[in-house]
Amino acid sequence: MAQKFAARVSIEQVEEGSELAPKFDADGLIPAVTTDFHTGELLMHGYMNAEALQKTIETGEAHYFSRSRQALWHKGATSGLVQKLKELMIDDDQDCVWLKVEVVGGASCHVGYRSCFYRRIPLGTSNEPPRLEFTETTKVFDPADVYGNAPNPTKL
Amino acid sequence: MAQKFAARVSIEQVEEGSELAPKFDADGLIPAVTTDFHTGELLMHGYMNAEALQKTIETGEAHYFSRSRQALWHKGATSGLVQKLKELMIDDDQDCVWLKVEVVGGASCHVGYRSCFYRRIPLGTSNEPPRLEFTETTKVFDPADVYGNAPNPTKL
């Protein structure tokens, strides 16, 4: 397998060039934004290390790096909710990738919702703390059925 | 102004509750994903500190924290390309926010393109390094006109 990533040598190369020269942060990670190819809905926000990005490119299925498990994460390997890439984009300074995917099974969120973003923050000033508004009310699956006793990835 | 953010006390509260209890990372930041309200296009990926999130909620205009300048960043203050919020969402574990915006002026990228994501990474295996494919070819504005001699935020 050829090396996929070029060294970052100039701003012009990174912003205006056609070499793939991603910037991984101090932890070796790049943020990954995943949307539904058909609806444009934001499904999740995760991270990739170099291996996850390379595997995503090679296989056309989303791979992330799980920060809670500190391991390569083939999305859907446990749940069956694989994300098939329709298009993979990179941003101007090549420190973020955008995955446009189709989701086998229709859900992307470990809580059971279609999207991880199922609550709205109300805007404006108020003397009261904001109350989040649910925009999804029905879960697509029951996490207990899919994940069993696997530890919840949410960290306080 | 009332305190906007609740303490994070349990996974159930964070995932299933209606309190806004965002998780800021070790640098005090939360990633922010910004899409065009009308087209669903991913415009940018940035970061907010607590002040930026609070100002975004209060004013209905996107505020970020600029990591390159280490300062609060009212998007559009220099360029005029203000992002007006139509909807603000938060994810399951409340460590990422999603801004759905209308952009005054139609561009969000400091390089001059409509979106920061103007290049596609080809998928599949190959013995050659990947060549990025441009999906936008015409800049909406000339960065030199808008930003003058301000330093480029891209870091190698």
Short mmCIF file of C-alpha atoms in Angstrom, two decimals:
data_model
loop_
_atom_site.label_atom_id
_atom_site.label_comp_id
_atom_site.label_asym_id
_atom_site.label_seq_id
_atom_site.Cartn_x
_atom_site.Cartn_y
_atom_site.Cartn_z
CA MET A 1 0.00 0.00 0.00
CA ALA A 2 1.47 3.35 -1.02
CA GLN A 3 1.85 6.08 1.57
CA LYS A 4 -1.30 8.15 1.32
CA PHE A 5 -0.18 11.33 3.04
CA ALA A 6 2.19 14.03 1.86
CA ALA A 7 4.36 16.13 4.15
CA ARG A 8 3.04 19.64 4.83
CA VAL A 9 5.53 22.03 3.26
CA SER A 10 3.69 25.28 2.50
CA ILE A 11 0.38 27.03 3.03
CA GLU A 12 -0.16 27.18 -0.72
CA GLN A 13 0.37 23.42 -1.03
CA VAL A 14 -2.02 22.72 1.84
CA GLU A 15 -4.78 25.16 0.83
CA GLU A 16 -4.61 25.27 -2.95
CA GLY A 17 -2.88 22.03 -3.89
CA SER A 18 -4.08 18.56 -4.73
CA GLU A 19 -1.81 16.63 -2.37
CA LEU A 20 -3.44 14.99 0.63
CA ALA A 21 -1.43 16.40 3.54
CA PRO A 22 -3.65 16.09 6.61
CA LYS A 23 -2.72 17.68 9.91
CA PHE A 24 -3.00 15.38 12.90
CA ASP A 25 -3.04 17.06 16.31
CA ALA A 26 -0.72 16.45 19.26
CA ASP A 27 -2.65 13.22 19.98
CA GLY A 28 -2.31 12.09 16.37
CA LEU A 29 -5.98 12.78 15.61
CA ILE A 30 -7.99 14.72 13.05
CA PRO A 31 -11.67 15.58 13.64
CA ALA A 32 -14.18 13.89 11.33
CA VAL A 33 -17.64 15.28 10.63
CA THR A 34 -20.16 12.78 9.31
CA THR A 35 -23.38 13.72 7.54
CA ASP A 36 -26.15 11.73 5.88
CA PHE A 37 -25.49 11.87 2.14
CA HIS A 38 -29.18 12.08 1.31
CA THR A 39 -30.58 14.42 3.97
CA GLY A 40 -27.46 16.44 4.85
CA GLU A 41 -28.20 15.78 8.51
CA LEU A 42 -25.19 15.85 10.83
CA LEU A 43 -24.94 12.32 12.20
CA MET A 44 -21.83 12.45 14.36
CA HIS A 45 -18.55 14.12 15.12
CA GLY A 46 -15.58 11.86 15.77
CA TYR A 47 -11.86 11.57 15.38
CA MET A 48 -9.50 9.61 13.14
CA ASN A 49 -5.87 8.73 13.48
CA ALA A 50 -3.76 8.12 10.37
CA GLU A 51 -4.68 4.44 10.30
CA ALA A 52 -8.41 5.17 10.53
CA LEU A 53 -8.20 7.71 7.71
CA GLN A 54 -6.22 5.32 5.54
CA LYS A 55 -8.66 2.47 6.18
CA THR A 56 -11.63 4.74 5.47
CA ILE A 57 -10.11 5.70 2.11
CA GLU A 58 -9.22 2.13 1.21
CA THR A 59 -12.44 0.41 2.25
CA GLY A 60 -15.04 3.12 1.66
CA GLU A 61 -16.44 2.44 5.14
CA ALA A 62 -16.05 4.87 8.03
CA HIS A 63 -13.29 4.07 10.49
CA TYR A 64 -12.65 6.29 13.49
CA PHE A 65 -10.32 6.30 16.45
CA SER A 66 -12.22 5.78 19.67
CA ARG A 67 -10.79 8.12 22.28
CA SER A 68 -12.68 6.37 25.09
CA ARG A 69 -11.34 2.94 24.05
CA GLN A 70 -8.06 4.25 22.56
CA ALA A 71 -8.50 1.91 19.62
CA LEU A 72 -9.26 1.83 15.92
CA TRP A 73 -13.03 1.75 15.51
CA HIS A 74 -14.73 0.32 12.44
CA LYS A 75 -18.09 2.01 12.88
CA GLY A 76 -20.84 -0.60 12.86
CA ALA A 77 -18.60 -3.57 13.67
CA THR A 78 -20.58 -4.10 16.89
CA SER A 79 -23.94 -2.54 16.07
CA GLY A 80 -24.16 -3.43 12.38
CA LEU A 81 -24.78 0.27 11.66
CA VAL A 82 -21.98 0.54 9.10
CA GLN A 83 -21.44 3.90 7.39
CA LYS A 84 -20.82 3.54 3.64
CA LEU A 85 -18.97 6.50 2.18
CA LYS A 86 -20.49 8.31 -0.75
CA GLU A 87 -17.98 11.16 -0.63
CA LEU A 88 -15.00 12.17 1.52
CA MET A 89 -13.93 15.83 1.68
CA ILE A 90 -11.08 17.69 3.38
CA ASP A 91 -11.01 21.31 4.47
CA ASP A 92 -8.84 24.28 3.52
CA ASP A 93 -6.02 23.74 6.01
CA GLN A 94 -6.50 19.95 5.92
CA ASP A 95 -7.15 19.58 9.64
CA CYS A 96 -10.70 18.21 9.34
CA VAL A 97 -12.43 15.66 7.11
CA TRP A 98 -16.09 15.46 6.10
CA LEU A 99 -17.70 12.07 5.48
CA LYS A 100 -20.93 11.92 3.50
CA VAL A 101 -22.37 8.49 4.20
CA GLU A 102 -25.26 6.12 3.87
CA VAL A 103 -25.99 4.34 7.13
CA VAL A 104 -26.94 0.69 7.04
CA GLY A 105 -29.83 0.44 9.52
CA GLY A 106 -30.55 4.15 9.62
CA ALA A 107 -29.09 5.09 13.01
CA SER A 108 -25.72 6.48 14.00
CA CYS A 109 -26.04 7.32 17.67
CA HIS A 110 -25.19 4.96 20.51
CA VAL A 111 -28.13 6.34 22.50
CA GLY A 112 -30.42 4.90 19.82
CA TYR A 113 -31.38 7.98 17.86
CA ARG A 114 -30.88 8.50 14.14
CA SER A 115 -28.42 11.33 14.71
CA CYS A 116 -26.29 12.14 17.75
CA PHE A 117 -27.74 15.66 17.49
CA TYR A 118 -31.27 15.17 18.77
CA ARG A 119 -31.52 18.20 21.04
CA ARG A 120 -31.79 21.90 20.26
CA ILE A 121 -30.32 24.70 22.38
CA PRO A 122 -32.78 27.63 22.51
CA LEU A 123 -31.29 30.96 21.45
CA GLY A 124 -31.59 34.39 23.05
CA THR A 125 -31.09 35.87 26.48
CA SER A 126 -32.97 34.61 29.49
CA ASN A 127 -32.72 34.71 33.23
CA GLU A 128 -33.43 30.99 33.35
CA PRO A 129 -30.98 28.24 32.38
CA PRO A 130 -31.75 26.95 28.87
CA ARG A 131 -33.90 23.84 28.48
CA LEU A 132 -32.86 21.60 25.63
CA GLU A 133 -35.63 20.73 23.17
CA PHE A 134 -35.76 17.19 21.77
CA THR A 135 -35.99 17.09 17.97
CA GLU A 136 -36.08 13.30 17.86
CA THR A 137 -38.42 11.58 20.26
CA THR A 138 -38.40 7.99 19.04
CA LYS A 139 -35.32 5.80 19.18
CA VAL A 140 -34.47 3.77 16.09
CA PHE A 141 -33.11 0.96 18.21
CA ASP A 142 -32.76 -0.05 21.84
CA PRO A 143 -29.10 0.33 22.85
CA ALA A 144 -29.42 -2.55 25.30
CA ASP A 145 -30.33 -4.89 22.44
CA VAL A 146 -27.45 -3.73 20.27
CA TYR A 147 -24.63 -3.13 22.70
CA GLY A 148 -25.64 -5.35 25.62
CA ASN A 149 -23.41 -4.67 28.58
CA ALA A 150 -20.65 -2.87 26.67
CA PRO A 151 -19.50 0.23 28.59
CA ASN A 152 -21.18 3.51 27.62
CA PRO A 153 -18.66 5.67 25.72
CA THR A 154 -19.96 8.91 27.25
CA LYS A 155 -17.51 10.41 29.75
CA LEU A 156 -18.50 12.98 32.34
CA MET B 1 -26.97 37.02 32.74
CA ALA B 2 -27.85 33.68 34.27
CA GLN B 3 -25.32 30.88 34.18
CA LYS B 4 -26.08 28.92 31.02
CA PHE B 5 -24.29 25.68 31.78
CA ALA B 6 -25.15 22.95 34.24
CA ALA B 7 -22.61 20.73 35.98
CA ARG B 8 -22.25 17.24 34.47
CA VAL B 9 -23.47 14.84 37.11
CA SER B 10 -24.60 11.64 35.35
CA ILE B 11 -24.65 9.97 31.95
CA GLU B 12 -28.46 9.92 32.03
CA GLN B 13 -28.57 13.67 32.69
CA VAL B 14 -26.09 14.38 29.89
CA GLU B 15 -27.60 12.05 27.27
CA GLU B 16 -31.31 12.01 28.05
CA GLY B 17 -31.87 15.22 30.00
CA SER B 18 -32.78 18.75 29.01
CA GLU B 19 -30.05 20.57 30.91
CA LEU B 20 -27.30 22.18 28.86
CA ALA B 21 -24.13 20.64 30.34
CA PRO B 22 -21.44 20.95 27.66
CA LYS B 23 -18.09 19.24 28.02
CA PHE B 24 -15.11 21.45 27.31
CA ASP B 25 -11.80 19.70 26.68
CA ALA B 26 -8.49 20.18 28.49
CA ASP B 27 -8.00 23.43 26.55
CA GLY B 28 -11.48 24.65 27.52
CA LEU B 29 -12.83 24.08 24.00
CA ILE B 30 -15.74 22.27 22.37
CA PRO B 31 -15.78 21.51 18.63
CA ALA B 32 -18.40 23.32 16.57
CA VAL B 33 -19.70 22.05 13.23
CA THR B 34 -21.33 24.66 11.02
CA THR B 35 -23.62 23.84 8.10
CA ASP B 36 -25.64 25.95 5.69
CA PHE B 37 -29.24 25.91 6.93
CA HIS B 38 -30.64 25.81 3.42
CA THR B 39 -28.30 23.44 1.56
CA GLY B 40 -27.01 21.31 4.43
CA GLU B 41 -23.47 21.88 3.13
CA LEU B 42 -20.72 21.70 5.73
CA LEU B 43 -19.22 25.17 5.86
CA MET B 44 -16.60 24.90 8.57
CA HIS B 45 -15.39 23.13 11.66
CA GLY B 46 -14.19 25.29 14.52
CA TYR B 47 -13.98 25.47 18.28
CA MET B 48 -15.75 27.43 21.00
CA ASN B 49 -14.80 28.20 24.55
CA ALA B 50 -17.52 28.80 27.14
CA GLU B 51 -17.63 32.52 26.34
CA ALA B 52 -18.03 31.88 22.60
CA LEU B 53 -20.86 29.40 23.20
CA GLN B 54 -22.62 31.78 25.56
CA LYS B 55 -22.28 34.70 23.11
CA THR B 56 -23.54 32.53 20.25
CA ILE B 57 -26.62 31.61 22.26
CA GLU B 58 -27.28 35.17 23.39
CA THR B 59 -26.71 36.97 20.08
CA GLY B 60 -27.80 34.35 17.54
CA GLU B 61 -24.55 34.98 15.62
CA ALA B 62 -21.72 32.46 15.49
CA HIS B 63 -18.82 33.13 17.83
CA TYR B 64 -15.81 30.82 17.93
CA PHE B 65 -12.51 30.67 19.75
CA SER B 66 -9.63 31.17 17.37
CA ARG B 67 -6.89 28.73 18.31
CA SER B 68 -4.36 30.48 16.04
CA ARG B 69 -5.09 33.88 17.60
CA GLN B 70 -6.08 32.52 21.03
CA ALA B 71 -8.98 34.94 21.14
CA LEU B 72 -12.75 35.13 20.99
CA TRP B 73 -13.75 35.33 17.34
CA HIS B 74 -17.01 36.88 16.20
CA LYS B 75 -17.18 35.27 12.76
CA GLY B 76 -17.55 37.98 10.11
CA ALA B 77 -16.31 40.84 12.28
CA THR B 78 -13.44 41.38 9.80
CA SER B 79 -14.84 39.93 6.59
CA GLY B 80 -18.49 40.91 6.98
CA LEU B 81 -19.40 37.24 6.40
CA VAL B 82 -21.48 36.94 9.56
CA GLN B 83 -23.17 33.61 10.30
CA LYS B 84 -26.77 34.04 11.51
CA LEU B 85 -27.99 31.07 13.49
CA LYS B 86 -31.19 29.37 12.42
CA GLU B 87 -30.76 26.45 14.81
CA LEU B 88 -28.19 25.30 17.38
CA MET B 89 -27.96 21.62 18.32
CA ILE B 90 -25.88 19.64 20.81
CA ASP B 91 -24.90 15.99 20.63
CA ASP B 92 -25.57 12.98 22.83
CA ASP B 93 -22.64 13.37 25.24
CA GLN B 94 -22.69 17.17 24.86
CA ASP B 95 -19.11 17.47 23.64
CA CYS B 96 -19.95 18.96 20.22
CA VAL B 97 -22.34 21.61 18.93
CA TRP B 98 -23.91 21.94 15.48
CA LEU B 99 -24.69 25.37 14.08
CA LYS B 100 -27.17 25.68 11.22
CA VAL B 101 -26.60 29.13 9.78
CA GLU B 102 -27.33 31.59 7.03
CA VAL B 103 -24.18 33.31 5.84
CA VAL B 104 -24.33 37.00 4.99
CA GLY B 105 -22.32 37.26 1.76
CA GLY B 106 -22.45 33.56 0.95
CA ALA B 107 -18.90 32.51 1.82
CA SER B 108 -17.44 30.99 4.96
CA CYS B 109 -13.88 30.08 4.04
CA HIS B 110 -10.87 32.34 4.49
CA VAL B 111 -9.41 31.00 1.22
CA GLY B 112 -12.39 32.57 -0.59
CA TYR B 113 -14.56 29.54 -1.29
CA ARG B 114 -18.17 29.11 -0.21
CA SER B 115 -17.27 26.19 2.05
CA CYS B 116 -13.96 25.25 3.64
CA PHE B 117 -14.55 21.78 2.16
CA TYR B 118 -13.84 22.34 -1.52
CA ARG B 119 -11.70 19.26 -2.19
CA ARG B 120 -12.64 15.59 -2.41
CA ILE B 121 -10.40 12.70 -1.39
CA PRO B 122 -10.74 9.84 -3.89
CA LEU B 123 -11.65 6.49 -2.34
CA GLY B 124 -10.23 3.05 -2.99
CA THR B 125 -6.81 1.48 -3.06
CA SER B 126 -4.09 2.70 -5.37
CA ASN B 127 -0.36 2.52 -5.71
CA GLU B 128 -0.24 6.25 -6.36
CA PRO B 129 -0.72 8.94 -3.72
CA PRO B 130 -4.27 10.33 -3.89
CA ARG B 131 -4.91 13.51 -5.86
CA LEU B 132 -7.50 15.80 -4.32
CA GLU B 133 -10.35 16.80 -6.64
CA PHE B 134 -11.65 20.38 -6.46
CA THR B 135 -15.44 20.57 -6.08
CA GLU B 136 -15.48 24.37 -6.04
CA THR B 137 -13.44 26.11 -8.70
CA THR B 138 -14.56 29.72 -8.38
CA LYS B 139 -13.84 31.80 -5.31
CA VAL B 140 -16.70 33.88 -3.93
CA PHE B 141 -14.31 36.62 -2.86
CA ASP B 142 -10.65 37.54 -3.07
CA PRO B 143 -9.08 37.02 0.35
CA ALA B 144 -6.62 39.86 -0.29
CA ASP B 145 -9.53 42.30 -0.65
CA VAL B 146 -11.25 41.11 2.50
CA TYR B 147 -8.41 40.36 4.88
CA GLY B 148 -5.61 42.56 3.47
CA ASN B 149 -2.36 41.70 5.17
CA ALA B 150 -3.85 39.87 8.16
CA PRO B 151 -1.84 36.70 8.89
CA ASN B 152 -3.17 33.49 7.32
CA PRO B 153 -4.71 31.30 10.06
CA THR B 154 -3.49 28.07 8.47
CA LYS B 155 -0.67 26.45 10.43
CA LEU B 156 1.65 23.83 8.98
#
